[in-house]
Every structure is written in C-alpha cells, then in structure tokens.
C-alpha cells in the first residue's frame, strides 16, 4: 500500500484525549489502628485526570495555559493518543512554511535555554490510527528525562508562544521521553484471580455508581504498557462517550473505594473516551486476486450492490431446515447489509424489528464490495503507471534493437519490471472483467436480526446483529478454513493445528483460549477469549415511538494477545471485520463478530448457540447448522 499522504485537517473527529480519569493499583499507607471499628486501611493510588497527574494539576495556575503532564510526557494543549501515526505536512501548509522560515531554529534555542536533553524534533500532522480522530499538527520533541523537577513545562509554554508569534496558535506541542510513548495494551485476566469470583457483585456496584452517565462499556482486563500482559495491573476499564461531560474523577474514586472495601486495592481503575463501532472504515482495501473468484470464502469483502459507502465481511455458509426443505444461506451482520448510510425506505423499521423471509426487502449484495473493487483497480493502474516510465520504454527499445548494448544490470531491472507490469495488467483485466460480467452479484438479503436485544428479553441480555443472504448456487462453496500460508508469521505457531481440518466445524468456547477471524480488514488475526459475559455494553436506541431508551447487554469479548509483540497486540479486529466468523484454533465455529471498542482494543461477538436460536425464532426454521 502506498505511504499515507497529507491528510486535510478537520476531516475526522476533533482530538479528545482518551484517558479521562485513572487510579493506579493501591499501595497500603499504614496498618489500621486498634481504635478503628471496623478496622480499615488507607491506600495511595497514582491518580490522573485528562491524562495529567492530579498532583501537578492541583499545583498548576488555573489561569495559565492548559498543560498536560505525565511522568514522561508534557504537552499543550493535549497529549497525543497512542500509538501516534506521523503524516507528512503539505508544502503549502502554514505550519510547514513557518517551520522552514526559522521556527525550528528558535525552538532549538528555547529547548537549550530550559536545559531539555533533547535528541530529535519533528513537525508533522499526527493521529492515532486506532481512533477516528482528526490529524493534529504537532511539534514532537523526543528527550531524555532523568528527573521530574526539570523545566519541560516551561519549555512547552515557550514553544507554544513561538507558534503564536508565527500565527500558528493551534499547533500542539509535546516533549516526551520514549518510555512515555509506549501505548497501553489490554489482555485477559487469567483464571485463579480472586477478583473474578467477586466480579459479578462488583460489576453491579459499578453500574449503580455510574448511574445515568454516558458510559458505554465495563470490562475487567489487564492493562498497561508492558508488552507481556501478565505484568500489567488488573484494571476496571470503563469506556465512556466522546461527548460526556460528567465528573469522572468522582466516579473513579467511588469505584476505587468499592474495590478497596472488597480488599481488591491492587485493581486499578481507568475511564476513557471511545466508541463501540459497528461501522466500517471509509478507507478501502486492496483485494487479493482470490477475491475475484466465483466461489465465496469466509473473510471476503462484501457490500451493498453498487454502493461505494458499504463494506464488511462475509462470515460463512449456514443451512436452515423448514419442513422437509433445506436452504443454504450466507452469514454476515445486519449493519453490513443495512449500514448507517443506507437510503432504503424501510431501513429504520428493519433496524428495530429485523427482516423476516417473507418480507423480501430487495437489498442486493456484491462480493467483493464496490468500494474495495474501485480501490483495487486504482492501485493496479497506479502500479502500472509508476513502472511504465519513459526510461523503461527506452531500455525496452534498446533491448529490441540487438545492435544497442544494454548493460546486464539494466537488462535485469527491465525484465523484473516488465514481469510485474504484465502480471499487474493481467490482474487488472480480470478484476474489470469480473465486474463487467456481473460476477460480483452475491444475491439478496433473505432475513436479518435488526439491531436489538434478545426477544423475549433474557437475563443476562445479549444483542443481535446478523443477516442471511440468499446466494446464487454458483457462488456456494464449502466453509473452508484459512490456510496456514494466510496466517501472519507471528500467529502461525498457534495456527498450524488448522491443517488437520480443512473445514469449519461446530466449536465450544473455553476461557483464555485463542480465537481467530479472517476479516475483510485484518485478514487472519488472533485474539484471546476473555470469558463468558465479562463485558457490559450500554447503548441508547430509539424505540418505535421515537423515544430514547437505554439498554444494557452482556456480550462475549475477544482481547488482543500481548505476546504477539506487534500492532495486533494493541487491538483485536478492525472496522470492516464485522460479519467475520469467530473460530477456535481447531477450526470450531463459536460466533459472529459484530463490534469493536477503540479504547480497550477488544471486539465483541454473538455466541453461535444464541445466534442459531435467534435465527430459528426470526425465520421459523426448525434447524440451523453450519453448511
């Protein structure tokens, strides 16, 4: 894929620091005195608000410029969300013009004045690739920090004043030690931890403390910057809405007190802004040649017919029995066939109540999606244009003219480029022919769940987000597992057992077991099952009368695998993976992926048993099974 170019600022969400309130593991300050009845202990916790040390905030001048401070980072007006992706500035950017006009030299002078032990300065737009946030023009200074009482704060203020003097007052400034730029990682809490047995009661207390605040999810995970998750503290992780204005420091302290009262003072509390996404990234994907085969494979890109605003993942084939007849259908998510951008006249009604087979909604699907197809053909054409230069043609004519001498190195390079051009042209021809002949037709939606809870309501409740597609027989294919070669190198050691079984089979969920998907966006990726119903999701939905009501559901979740030591250890699944079949390491189908959390890095799925039961209820089928 081509490197990212300049991103116009303001096309994404405004920057909001993810961490809103934090209380680290408690340390005992002293033993209880004999007079205390009942005896109690006091604990000291590291506390932060908006990513800044609470102690630093208390000492700061409230009338001064907003400065965010952490152990190894100081910034204004905010600290970057991590990991941070660097995006080159355009030549006509006022920031870039100021930089080359002398701003860089003046910044160096200021850093030296305040004795900052810096070793690298960069000017770029930056954003976190895991979040839908704006790219922010940022001056990032990398430095060594050996003592907290240095003058980094004064240096940041001085650099911000320089930016204002160059008429670029909105540029963010951050000085950071590399130790402070390690992103946080989430991983599962292993069996045997005492807090797991007490979690149902603690969870109920937390829900009561949160009340009617705009919270989205509650999870119990290990969370920290250590690459080996076992070394990170167990943390109550609460995802809140981007638009929330509640006093989250108070909620944090009340939750910490509840943990201490239950003698789980070693459990941290982290509250942060995020989204529970059921959408896809508008960023399209370059598809492999296998996506342009008539046979449909789980993990392929699908989208609404003719729409460049729709893309998701095809999960697998199911068989339904009604009476004496069997029917084979394709499985994906409801929000893939009816995305939020849908203009279907009944989209709102279908979201509330679902689609039954007799309704015939006339929603047609493509495999691959038009969005991804367009990006793929665009990429092929760009590759051909980049290689088929005038210099390449001149060497070709010299080779054709046997009287001209061509040095061996030039000949070797020409042959290599010529083969790549020929192969790319062949792929381009096949992809364009596939669509021109209508082979992308992937049938029409036969039934769908809507976006709703179980009906009738169950306790604990879980949500449903599935759709079934009536697929042309020529596109039906056995539910094959991904091949060993498709798996990234870092997961192959956990993947090789799949060679024993080429086809998807019924599976069973086991806590702390590795789970896999083959998604449109992630490809083959591995996570770890966090345990049954360990996550509470809260959402607000409009009922049939237009009233906003809250729903609380408990979902199955998959956490990243920290031991992968790659970017995949920061999150499991990406936007666009919705509809993926969730599979065990021995090829057992255990559920359907439907959403992801960009704060915790976890993803959520509906378990196969509940999924099949709901499909039976919605369609009237007597039997639902893997095809």
XYZ file of C-alpha atoms in Angstrom:
627
model
C 0.000 0.000 0.000
C 1.231 3.491 -0.756
C 2.513 5.590 2.196
C -0.047 7.983 3.651
C -0.067 11.438 2.105
C -1.140 14.727 3.656
C -4.487 14.482 5.431
C -6.657 17.618 5.380
C -7.213 18.635 8.967
C -10.742 18.623 10.283
C -11.984 15.730 8.144
C -12.034 13.456 11.167
C -13.256 13.863 14.726
C -11.737 16.530 16.926
C -8.933 15.375 19.172
C -10.085 14.159 22.568
C -7.613 12.620 24.995
C -8.687 9.023 25.553
C -7.803 8.756 29.230
C -10.322 10.767 31.251
C -9.614 9.550 34.796
C -7.212 6.972 36.217
C -6.402 5.460 39.595
C -3.478 3.050 39.686
C -3.123 -0.008 41.944
C -3.315 0.991 45.612
C -0.376 0.870 47.997
C -1.050 0.487 51.732
C -0.152 3.670 53.658
C -0.299 2.014 57.071
C -1.925 -0.636 59.235
C -5.280 0.108 60.892
C -5.175 1.365 64.490
C -6.830 -0.668 67.285
C -9.411 2.101 67.811
C -10.792 1.762 64.281
C -14.096 -0.135 64.190
C -14.277 -1.786 61.793
C -10.552 -1.699 61.046
C -9.759 -0.026 57.729
C -6.691 0.712 55.698
C -5.800 3.700 53.598
C -4.277 3.291 50.185
C -2.256 5.611 47.977
C -3.010 5.436 44.273
C -1.460 7.253 41.340
C -4.296 9.451 40.069
C -4.634 11.248 36.752
C -7.283 13.451 35.143
C -7.364 14.010 31.350
C -4.017 12.214 31.135
C -2.282 14.582 33.608
C -1.016 13.881 37.115
C -3.592 15.033 39.669
C -0.861 16.433 41.918
C 0.539 18.524 39.071
C -2.935 19.857 38.263
C -3.510 20.923 41.863
C -0.261 22.950 41.823
C -0.874 24.480 38.389
C -2.068 28.058 37.916
C -5.721 27.796 36.764
C -5.369 30.999 34.734
C -2.304 29.770 32.834
C -2.247 27.879 29.539
C -3.500 24.289 29.719
C -0.504 21.982 30.176
C -0.903 18.194 30.247
C 1.710 16.391 32.325
C 2.565 12.748 32.854
C 5.665 11.009 34.227
C 7.438 11.034 30.867
C 5.371 13.491 28.801
C 4.473 17.170 28.885
C 2.260 18.766 26.237
C -0.130 21.551 25.349
C -2.992 21.755 24.642
C -3.122 17.940 24.834
C -1.051 14.762 24.875
C -1.178 12.588 21.754
C -3.268 9.433 21.805
C -1.033 6.396 21.292
C 0.180 4.895 19.072
C 0.772 8.034 17.009
C 0.937 7.927 13.209
C 3.114 10.566 11.533
C 1.646 12.210 8.420
C 3.797 14.495 6.256
C 2.871 18.166 6.038
C 1.948 19.597 2.652
C 4.298 22.209 1.190
C 1.598 24.893 1.321
C 0.767 24.281 4.989
C 1.237 27.452 7.137
C 2.877 25.171 9.725
C 5.429 23.891 7.202
C 6.130 27.414 5.924
C 6.715 28.660 9.483
C 8.969 25.668 10.181
C 11.330 26.379 7.283
C 11.130 30.154 7.914
C 13.020 29.891 11.194
C 10.632 28.341 13.722
C 12.746 25.193 14.055
C 15.888 27.163 14.949
C 14.046 29.218 17.592
C 12.590 26.040 19.126
C 16.094 24.587 19.458
C 17.175 27.762 21.240
C 14.240 27.505 23.677
C 14.904 23.832 24.426
C 18.544 24.582 25.149
C 17.597 27.548 27.328
C 15.466 25.320 29.557
C 18.087 22.553 29.568
C 15.930 19.951 27.820
C 18.092 16.937 26.981
C 16.527 16.529 23.528
C 17.751 14.420 20.619
C 15.025 14.689 17.958
C 12.463 17.304 16.862
C 9.758 16.653 14.266
C 6.975 18.719 12.715
C 4.076 16.701 11.295
C 0.386 16.022 11.452
C -0.277 13.142 13.836
C -3.209 10.943 14.726
C -3.888 7.629 16.403
C -4.680 5.039 13.686
C -6.925 3.128 16.102
C -9.321 6.060 16.524
C -11.484 8.135 14.202
C -9.894 11.433 15.236
C -8.555 14.489 13.448
C -4.940 14.618 12.345
C -3.331 17.260 14.561
C -0.393 19.441 13.556
C 2.193 18.681 16.233
C 5.734 19.564 17.247
C 7.069 16.430 18.947
C 10.332 16.674 20.868
C 11.973 13.423 21.948
C 14.184 13.847 25.002
C 15.758 12.034 27.931
C 14.031 12.654 31.254
C 16.051 11.842 34.335
C 14.193 13.900 36.965
C 10.576 15.090 37.241
C 11.537 18.535 38.519
C 13.078 19.621 35.200
C 11.867 22.561 33.085
C 9.877 20.702 30.427
C 6.711 22.588 31.361
C 8.398 25.962 30.879
C 9.875 24.778 27.570
C 6.447 23.724 26.248
C 4.981 27.113 27.173
C 7.872 28.879 25.410
C 7.438 26.804 22.223
C 3.677 27.445 22.232
C 4.364 31.191 22.405
C 6.694 30.871 19.431
C 3.933 29.140 17.464
C 1.568 32.004 18.275
C 4.147 34.520 17.098
C 4.306 32.667 13.749
C 0.480 32.819 13.512
C 0.000 29.057 14.018
C -1.537 29.088 17.535
C -3.346 25.750 17.147
C -0.208 23.643 16.740
C 0.143 21.077 19.513
C 3.479 20.830 21.350
C 4.732 17.775 23.214
C 8.040 16.852 24.847
C 8.313 13.141 25.585
C 10.728 10.518 26.784
C 10.417 7.391 24.632
C 9.343 5.496 27.743
C 6.188 7.602 27.780
C 5.258 6.835 24.170
C 4.511 3.167 24.732
C 0.804 2.593 24.022
C -1.325 0.782 26.568
C -2.231 -2.833 25.909
C -5.230 -4.826 27.081
C -5.176 -8.564 27.781
C -7.299 -11.101 29.602
C -7.285 -11.751 33.350
C -6.174 -15.351 33.834
C -8.069 -17.961 35.826
C -7.401 -18.128 39.541
C -7.508 -14.390 40.230
C -9.725 -13.830 43.332
C -11.329 -10.746 41.786
C -13.013 -12.931 39.145
C -15.215 -14.665 41.716
C -16.258 -11.310 43.158
C -16.710 -9.614 39.790
C -20.498 -10.080 39.369
C -21.139 -8.246 42.643
C -18.512 -5.577 41.914
C -19.916 -5.073 38.432
C -23.386 -4.401 39.868
C -21.913 -1.805 42.244
C -20.053 -0.136 39.379
C -23.215 0.066 37.264
C -25.000 1.713 40.207
C -22.129 4.200 40.698
C -22.144 5.119 37.007
C -25.897 5.718 37.056
C -27.166 7.738 34.108
C -23.750 8.976 32.959
C -22.829 8.401 29.317
C -20.849 5.190 29.749
C -20.589 2.568 27.018
C -18.745 -0.486 28.339
C -17.333 -2.046 31.512
C -14.535 -4.599 31.228
C -12.123 -6.317 33.594
C -8.764 -6.667 31.867
C -5.054 -6.451 32.454
C -3.989 -3.046 31.196
C -0.650 -1.276 30.915
C 2.387 -0.564 28.762
C 4.265 -3.835 29.397
C 4.399 -5.966 26.262
C 3.900 -9.059 28.404
C 0.330 -8.609 29.629
C 0.820 -10.657 32.810
C 2.969 -7.804 34.164
C 0.217 -5.211 33.727
C -2.202 -4.486 36.594
C -5.730 -5.867 36.602
C -7.916 -2.908 35.705
C -11.595 -1.994 35.718
C -11.765 -0.411 32.274
C -14.746 1.839 31.554
C -15.371 3.245 28.076
C -17.364 6.487 28.031
C -18.946 8.528 25.264
C -16.855 11.121 23.423
C -19.492 13.725 24.323
C -19.680 13.005 28.064
C -19.301 15.943 30.490
C -19.740 14.049 33.794
C -17.410 14.281 36.795
C -15.434 11.162 36.031
C -12.873 11.763 38.767
C -15.660 11.315 41.329
C -16.854 8.090 39.645
C -13.270 6.826 39.566
C -12.790 7.480 43.288
C -16.077 5.799 44.257
C -15.196 2.717 42.192
C -11.711 2.619 43.752
C -13.314 2.796 47.215
C -15.629 -0.109 46.346
C -12.612 -2.174 45.247
C -10.721 -1.340 48.440
C -13.737 -2.219 50.608
C -13.714 -5.672 48.951
C -9.922 -5.916 49.519
C -9.076 -5.595 45.827
C -6.967 -2.492 46.268
C -4.474 -3.869 43.728
C -7.050 -3.433 40.939
C -6.680 -0.170 39.005
C -9.494 1.949 37.558
C -9.277 3.557 34.115
C -12.018 5.622 32.487
C -11.530 6.730 28.895
C -13.344 8.085 25.876
C -14.030 5.798 22.961
C -16.619 4.352 20.628
C -18.269 0.967 20.221
C -18.117 0.767 16.463
C -20.479 -1.199 14.233
C -19.308 0.646 11.142
C -16.539 0.202 8.591
C -13.505 2.324 7.851
C -14.085 4.507 4.796
C -10.501 3.588 3.992
C -10.885 0.977 1.301
C -8.846 -2.211 0.921
C -6.666 -3.527 -1.889
C -8.008 -7.003 -2.518
C -6.007 -10.147 -3.307
C -6.667 -11.872 -6.661
C -8.573 -14.630 -4.820
C -11.355 -12.087 -4.100
C -12.263 -12.237 -7.804
C -13.235 -15.896 -7.889
C -16.811 -17.084 -8.198
C -16.522 -19.287 -5.126
C -17.285 -17.400 -1.912
C -14.914 -17.802 1.010
C -15.330 -16.674 4.583
C -13.446 -13.428 5.160
C -14.111 -11.957 1.704
C -15.189 -8.348 1.237
C -18.914 -7.755 0.688
C -21.046 -4.631 0.309
C -24.449 -3.365 -0.751
C -24.933 -3.557 -4.527
C -23.377 -0.592 -6.320
C -22.534 1.297 -3.102
C -19.135 2.888 -2.517
C -20.177 3.548 1.108
C -20.586 -0.039 2.231
C -18.102 -2.787 3.063
C -17.963 -5.636 5.543
C -17.000 -9.270 5.879
C -18.714 -12.441 4.708
C -18.674 -14.959 7.573
C -19.662 -18.435 6.390
C -22.494 -20.559 4.978
C -25.367 -21.879 7.110
C -28.065 -24.428 6.363
C -31.656 -23.928 7.529
C -34.350 -26.591 7.554
C -38.045 -25.669 7.242
C -40.303 -28.674 6.897
C -38.576 -31.102 4.579
C -36.582 -28.462 2.713
C -33.033 -27.317 3.377
C -31.752 -23.913 2.296
C -28.127 -22.681 2.177
C -27.542 -19.039 3.091
C -24.587 -16.718 3.680
C -23.986 -15.147 7.110
C -22.856 -11.586 7.894
C -24.025 -8.672 10.102
C -27.235 -6.660 9.834
C -25.293 -3.382 9.792
C -23.253 -4.658 6.824
C -26.359 -5.126 4.640
C -28.072 -2.011 6.051
C -25.281 0.406 7.067
C -25.973 3.740 8.734
C -25.612 5.385 5.294
C -28.427 3.263 3.819
C -31.166 5.101 1.918
C -33.522 2.112 1.936
C -37.038 3.411 2.763
C -37.547 0.765 5.458
C -34.040 0.876 6.969
C -35.255 2.333 10.294
C -38.092 -0.204 10.578
C -35.759 -3.103 9.785
C -33.268 -1.881 12.392
C -35.966 -2.011 15.086
C -37.692 -5.260 14.163
C -35.444 -7.124 11.745
C -36.296 -8.686 8.392
C -38.318 -11.874 8.039
C -38.026 -14.130 4.960
C -41.497 -13.271 3.670
C -40.757 -9.516 3.592
C -38.479 -9.598 0.516
C -36.630 -6.314 1.250
C -34.920 -6.058 -2.175
C -31.463 -5.441 -0.689
C -28.839 -6.839 -3.057
C -25.195 -7.546 -2.223
C -21.850 -7.590 -4.040
C -18.765 -9.721 -3.405
C -16.345 -8.012 -3.405
C -17.721 -4.630 -2.394
C -17.660 -1.861 -4.987
C -15.650 0.310 -2.574
C -12.814 -2.220 -2.333
C -13.013 -3.086 -6.031
C -12.528 0.555 -7.003
C -9.510 0.893 -4.705
C -8.003 -2.326 -6.084
C -8.296 -1.256 -9.752
C -6.957 2.185 -8.813
C -3.939 0.571 -7.154
C -3.239 -1.667 -10.162
C -3.359 1.317 -12.528
C -1.067 3.346 -10.260
C 1.455 0.473 -10.162
C 1.498 0.188 -13.953
C 1.915 3.959 -14.359
C 4.769 4.068 -11.849
C 6.694 1.273 -13.590
C 5.929 2.035 -17.234
C 8.145 5.139 -17.420
C 9.865 6.675 -20.437
C 13.192 5.311 -19.198
C 11.689 1.812 -19.075
C 10.427 2.152 -22.670
C 13.807 3.428 -23.888
C 15.598 0.402 -22.398
C 12.964 -1.843 -23.976
C 13.646 -0.396 -27.421
C 17.390 -0.821 -26.892
C 16.851 -4.480 -25.998
C 14.667 -4.968 -29.078
C 17.389 -3.407 -31.216
C 20.103 -6.020 -30.969
C 22.677 -3.505 -32.220
C 22.363 -1.428 -28.992
C 24.366 -2.524 -25.969
C 22.427 -2.903 -22.692
C 24.423 -3.436 -19.519
C 23.389 -6.586 -17.583
C 22.114 -4.599 -14.576
C 19.738 -2.562 -16.750
C 18.539 -5.708 -18.515
C 17.847 -7.462 -15.203
C 15.934 -4.452 -13.849
C 13.937 -4.127 -17.096
C 12.937 -7.800 -17.053
C 11.830 -7.576 -13.431
C 9.693 -4.503 -14.094
C 8.285 -5.996 -17.299
C 7.139 -9.112 -15.456
C 5.488 -7.007 -12.742
C 3.734 -4.830 -15.339
C 2.470 -7.868 -17.242
C 1.222 -9.557 -14.091
C -0.462 -6.378 -12.853
C -2.154 -5.820 -16.224
C -3.447 -9.395 -16.092
C -4.883 -8.862 -12.591
C -6.442 -5.557 -13.682
C -8.033 -7.179 -16.717
C -9.505 -9.977 -14.608
C -10.907 -7.646 -11.940
C -12.544 -5.362 -14.502
C -13.942 -8.330 -16.419
C -15.347 -9.822 -13.191
C -17.480 -6.743 -12.589
C -18.360 -6.110 -16.254
C -19.832 -9.625 -16.486
C -21.819 -9.167 -13.254
C -19.977 -11.936 -11.412
C -19.892 -9.765 -8.265
C -23.607 -10.463 -7.763
C -23.840 -12.079 -4.331
C -27.580 -12.451 -4.059
C -30.101 -10.621 -1.899
C -30.821 -10.333 1.815
C -33.206 -13.100 2.931
C -33.526 -12.313 6.654
C -31.845 -10.137 9.301
C -31.999 -9.578 13.041
C -32.148 -5.795 13.189
C -30.043 -4.132 15.898
C -31.805 -5.346 19.012
C -31.632 -7.384 22.182
C -32.868 -10.914 22.582
C -36.627 -11.276 22.313
C -38.290 -12.071 24.568
C -35.815 -10.261 26.897
C -33.437 -12.583 28.703
C -31.173 -12.162 31.715
C -28.364 -11.560 31.107
C -29.387 -9.996 27.798
C -27.243 -10.034 24.694
C -27.653 -8.138 21.439
C -28.130 -9.459 17.909
C -26.708 -8.131 14.666
C -26.881 -10.793 11.937
C -28.099 -11.106 8.356
C -28.629 -14.023 5.978
C -28.052 -13.696 2.233
C -29.730 -15.863 -0.419
C -26.666 -16.582 -2.550
C -26.627 -17.836 -6.192
C -25.787 -21.571 -6.235
C -22.751 -20.981 -8.471
C -21.155 -18.973 -5.641
C -21.748 -21.527 -2.890
C -18.636 -23.246 -1.566
C -17.723 -25.364 1.468
C -16.816 -23.495 4.658
C -13.049 -23.788 4.266
C -10.680 -22.590 6.961
C -7.909 -20.101 6.155
C -4.723 -21.784 5.016
C -1.533 -21.836 7.048
C 0.072 -19.501 4.490
C -2.633 -16.859 5.031
C -1.783 -16.511 8.716
C 0.756 -13.816 9.685
C 4.109 -15.182 10.817
C 3.519 -14.144 14.441
C 0.388 -16.326 14.758
C 1.381 -19.381 12.747
C 2.650 -21.223 15.807
C -0.917 -21.147 17.135
C -2.439 -21.779 13.729
C -0.772 -24.925 12.413
C -3.325 -27.260 14.014
C -5.821 -26.000 11.423
C -4.056 -28.096 8.842
C -5.661 -31.144 10.456
C -9.154 -29.977 9.412
C -9.829 -28.002 6.254
C -13.467 -27.260 7.021
C -15.331 -25.242 9.631
C -16.904 -27.383 12.365
C -19.109 -26.670 15.404
C -16.981 -25.440 18.327
C -17.126 -24.681 22.047
C -15.954 -21.613 23.979
C -13.209 -22.008 26.573
C -11.923 -19.071 28.641
C -8.437 -17.791 27.740
C -8.476 -19.797 24.515
C -7.041 -18.355 21.315
C -9.721 -17.306 18.830
C -9.274 -16.361 15.183
C -11.045 -14.437 12.463
C -10.438 -13.943 8.767
C -11.703 -10.401 8.275
C -12.003 -8.054 5.341
C -9.753 -5.511 7.105
C -7.496 -7.587 9.388
C -7.040 -10.740 7.349
C -6.257 -13.699 9.611
C -5.770 -12.428 13.164
C -5.658 -13.947 16.622
C -7.086 -12.823 19.952
C -7.979 -14.399 23.281
C -11.434 -15.163 24.612
C -11.992 -13.022 27.699
C -14.595 -15.313 29.248
C -18.366 -15.611 29.033
C -20.339 -12.396 29.613
C -17.469 -10.410 31.069
C -18.412 -7.222 29.273
C -21.350 -4.908 29.803
C -22.303 -2.717 26.867
C -24.675 0.183 27.204
C -26.330 1.915 24.275
C -29.154 4.279 23.581
C -31.766 3.376 20.982
C -34.908 4.998 19.613
C -37.994 2.868 20.131
C -40.881 2.665 17.667
C -42.383 5.813 19.166
C -39.189 7.823 18.784
C -38.257 7.766 22.477
C -34.630 7.317 23.533
C -34.147 4.333 25.803
C -31.067 2.773 27.316
C -30.155 -0.882 27.008
C -27.605 -2.870 28.978
C -26.322 -6.102 27.485
C -23.641 -8.620 28.344
C -21.509 -9.756 25.455
C -18.703 -12.159 24.713
C -15.415 -10.375 24.057
C -12.053 -11.076 22.477
C -8.976 -9.277 23.818
C -5.697 -8.680 21.966
C -2.850 -11.131 22.525
C 0.011 -9.208 24.089
C 2.635 -11.834 23.345
C 2.397 -11.176 19.602
C 4.713 -8.134 20.069
C 3.151 -6.345 17.077
C 0.497 -3.734 16.379
C -2.065 -6.560 16.536
C -1.311 -6.769 20.256
C -2.981 -3.348 20.721
C -6.407 -4.358 19.430
C -8.320 -7.322 18.094
C -10.252 -6.737 14.890
C -10.699 -3.576 12.881
C -13.637 -1.658 11.479
C -14.750 -3.613 8.415
C -14.256 -7.019 10.095
C -17.908 -7.133 11.199
C -19.508 -10.312 9.913
C -16.413 -12.462 10.432
C -16.811 -15.991 11.728
C -15.096 -16.397 15.113
C -13.177 -19.680 15.105
C -11.131 -21.703 17.610
C -7.609 -22.954 16.959
C -9.024 -26.361 15.961
C -11.465 -24.906 13.426
C -14.591 -24.725 15.598
C -17.155 -22.029 14.772
C -18.115 -20.238 18.011
C -19.707 -16.946 16.966
C -20.179 -13.878 14.770
C -18.072 -10.719 15.234
C -20.241 -7.579 15.268
C -18.466 -4.640 17.004
C -15.193 -3.299 18.366
C -14.046 -0.926 21.091
C -11.389 1.586 20.036
C -10.472 2.390 23.665
C -9.975 -1.076 25.158
C -8.914 -2.706 21.876
C -11.398 -5.564 22.383
C -14.047 -6.824 19.968
C -17.455 -8.360 20.663
C -19.252 -11.336 19.191
C -22.522 -13.228 19.449
C -22.030 -16.839 20.511
C -23.067 -19.494 17.982
C -25.715 -21.094 20.202
C -27.561 -17.812 20.856
C -27.128 -16.831 17.195
C -28.671 -20.040 15.878
C -31.546 -19.839 18.367
C -32.390 -16.291 17.290
C -32.204 -17.215 13.603
C -34.673 -20.007 14.274
C -37.045 -17.608 16.006
C -36.845 -14.983 13.245
C -37.108 -17.356 10.278
C -39.268 -20.184 11.607
C -36.534 -22.697 10.792
C -36.579 -25.962 12.739
C -32.828 -26.493 12.391
C -29.871 -24.123 11.877
C -26.387 -25.529 11.321
C -23.120 -24.956 9.503
C -23.322 -25.821 5.821
